[in-house]
Structure formats: structure tokens, C-alpha cells
Coordinates of C-alpha atoms in Angstrom, one line a residue:
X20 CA 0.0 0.0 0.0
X21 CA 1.5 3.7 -0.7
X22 CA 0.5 5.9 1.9
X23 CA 1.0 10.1 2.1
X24 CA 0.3 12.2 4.5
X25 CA 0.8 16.7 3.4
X26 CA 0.8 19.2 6.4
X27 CA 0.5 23.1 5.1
X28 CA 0.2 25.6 7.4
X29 CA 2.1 28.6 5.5
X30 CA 0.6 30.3 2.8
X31 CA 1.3 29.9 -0.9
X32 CA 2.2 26.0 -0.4
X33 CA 2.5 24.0 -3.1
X34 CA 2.7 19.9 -2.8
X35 CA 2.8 17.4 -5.3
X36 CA 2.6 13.6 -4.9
X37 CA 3.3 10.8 -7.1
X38 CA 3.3 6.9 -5.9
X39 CA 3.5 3.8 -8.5
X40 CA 4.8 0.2 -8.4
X41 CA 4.2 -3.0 -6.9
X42 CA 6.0 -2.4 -3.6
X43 CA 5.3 -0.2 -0.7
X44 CA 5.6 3.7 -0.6
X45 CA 5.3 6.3 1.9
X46 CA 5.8 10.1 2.0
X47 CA 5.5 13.3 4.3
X48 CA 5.2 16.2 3.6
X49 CA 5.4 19.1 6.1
X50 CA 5.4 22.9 5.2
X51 CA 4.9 25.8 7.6
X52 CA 6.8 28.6 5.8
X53 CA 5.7 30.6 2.7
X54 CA 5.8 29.7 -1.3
X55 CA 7.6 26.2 -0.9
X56 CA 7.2 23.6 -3.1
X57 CA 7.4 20.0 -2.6
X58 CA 7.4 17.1 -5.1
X59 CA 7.8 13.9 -4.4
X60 CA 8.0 11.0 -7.1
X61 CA 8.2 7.1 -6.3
X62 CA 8.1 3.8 -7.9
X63 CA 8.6 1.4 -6.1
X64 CA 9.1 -3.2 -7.1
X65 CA 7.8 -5.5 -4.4
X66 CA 11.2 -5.5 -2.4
X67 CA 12.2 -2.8 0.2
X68 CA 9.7 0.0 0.9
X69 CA 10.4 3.7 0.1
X70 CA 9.9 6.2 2.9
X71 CA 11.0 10.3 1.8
X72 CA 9.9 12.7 4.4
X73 CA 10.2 17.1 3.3
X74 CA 10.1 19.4 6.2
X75 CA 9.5 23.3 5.1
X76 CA 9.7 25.0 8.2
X77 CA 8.3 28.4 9.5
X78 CA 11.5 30.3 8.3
X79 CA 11.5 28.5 4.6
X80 CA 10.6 30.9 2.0
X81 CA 10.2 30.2 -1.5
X82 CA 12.0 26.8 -1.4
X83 CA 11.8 24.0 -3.6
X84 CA 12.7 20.1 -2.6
X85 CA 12.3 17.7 -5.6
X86 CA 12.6 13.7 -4.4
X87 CA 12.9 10.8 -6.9
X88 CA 13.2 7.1 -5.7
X89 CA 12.8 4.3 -8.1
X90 CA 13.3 0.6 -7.0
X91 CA 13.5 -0.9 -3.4
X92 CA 14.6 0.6 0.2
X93 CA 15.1 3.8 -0.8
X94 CA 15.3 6.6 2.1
X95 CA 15.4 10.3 2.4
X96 CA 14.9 13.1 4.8
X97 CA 15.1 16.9 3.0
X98 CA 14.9 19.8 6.4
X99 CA 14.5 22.8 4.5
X100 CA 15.1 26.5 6.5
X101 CA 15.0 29.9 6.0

């Protein structure tokens, strides 16, 4: 199962999802500043699962964190200040 869960609280957020393949995907996303953008991108086979977690905080402005994982066990963490 691919799961995603988006938290906005700035203004001007922008977050974009994408989850394919046979295997298990998970994503969160996490924005509190101002005119971020977040876009996450995952195919996944049936082996390892592939977890990205984006955090935007209060003082990010106008950020942008791209995240592209293809295949199996893939991991990432992007903080993102001002």
C-alpha cells in the first residue's frame, strides 16, 4: 500500500505527490513557511519500501525540494530553512 500524509500551514504552499509500483511507498510532507514547493516521485518493485519525508519549516521561503526514488529501500529526509 503507498500511503502520504501533506501538512500546510504557510501560505502559498504548493505539494505534489506521485506513488506507483508493486512495492510499498510512503511520503510526508510538512510545510509551515511561505511559497515552498514539494514534489515527491516514487516507484517502487515488491522488495524494500520507500519512505522520503520534506520538512519546510516556519522560516523556509520560497524553497523548492524535488525527491525521486525508483526501485527498493530507498530513504530520504530533506529539512528545508529559512
Amino acid at each position: 500500500p503507498n500511503t502520504s500524509t501533506i501538512e500546510q500551514t504557510g501560505a502559498g504552499e504548493e505539494a505534489v505527490v506521485v506513488q506507483d509500483g508493486s512495492g510499498t511507498n510512503t511520503s510526508r510532507i510538512d510545510q509551515d513557511g511561505t511559497d515552498n514547493l514539494a514534489t515527491v516521485t516514487q516507484t517502487s518493485t515488491s522488495g524494500g519500501a520507500n519512505a522520503s519525508s520534506v520538512l519546510q519549516s516556519a522560516t523556509a521561503d520560497s524553497n523548492t525540494a524535488t525527491v525521486a526514488q525508483t526501485g527498493e529501500g530507498n530513504g530520504s529526509v530533506v529539512p528545508q530553512g529559512g
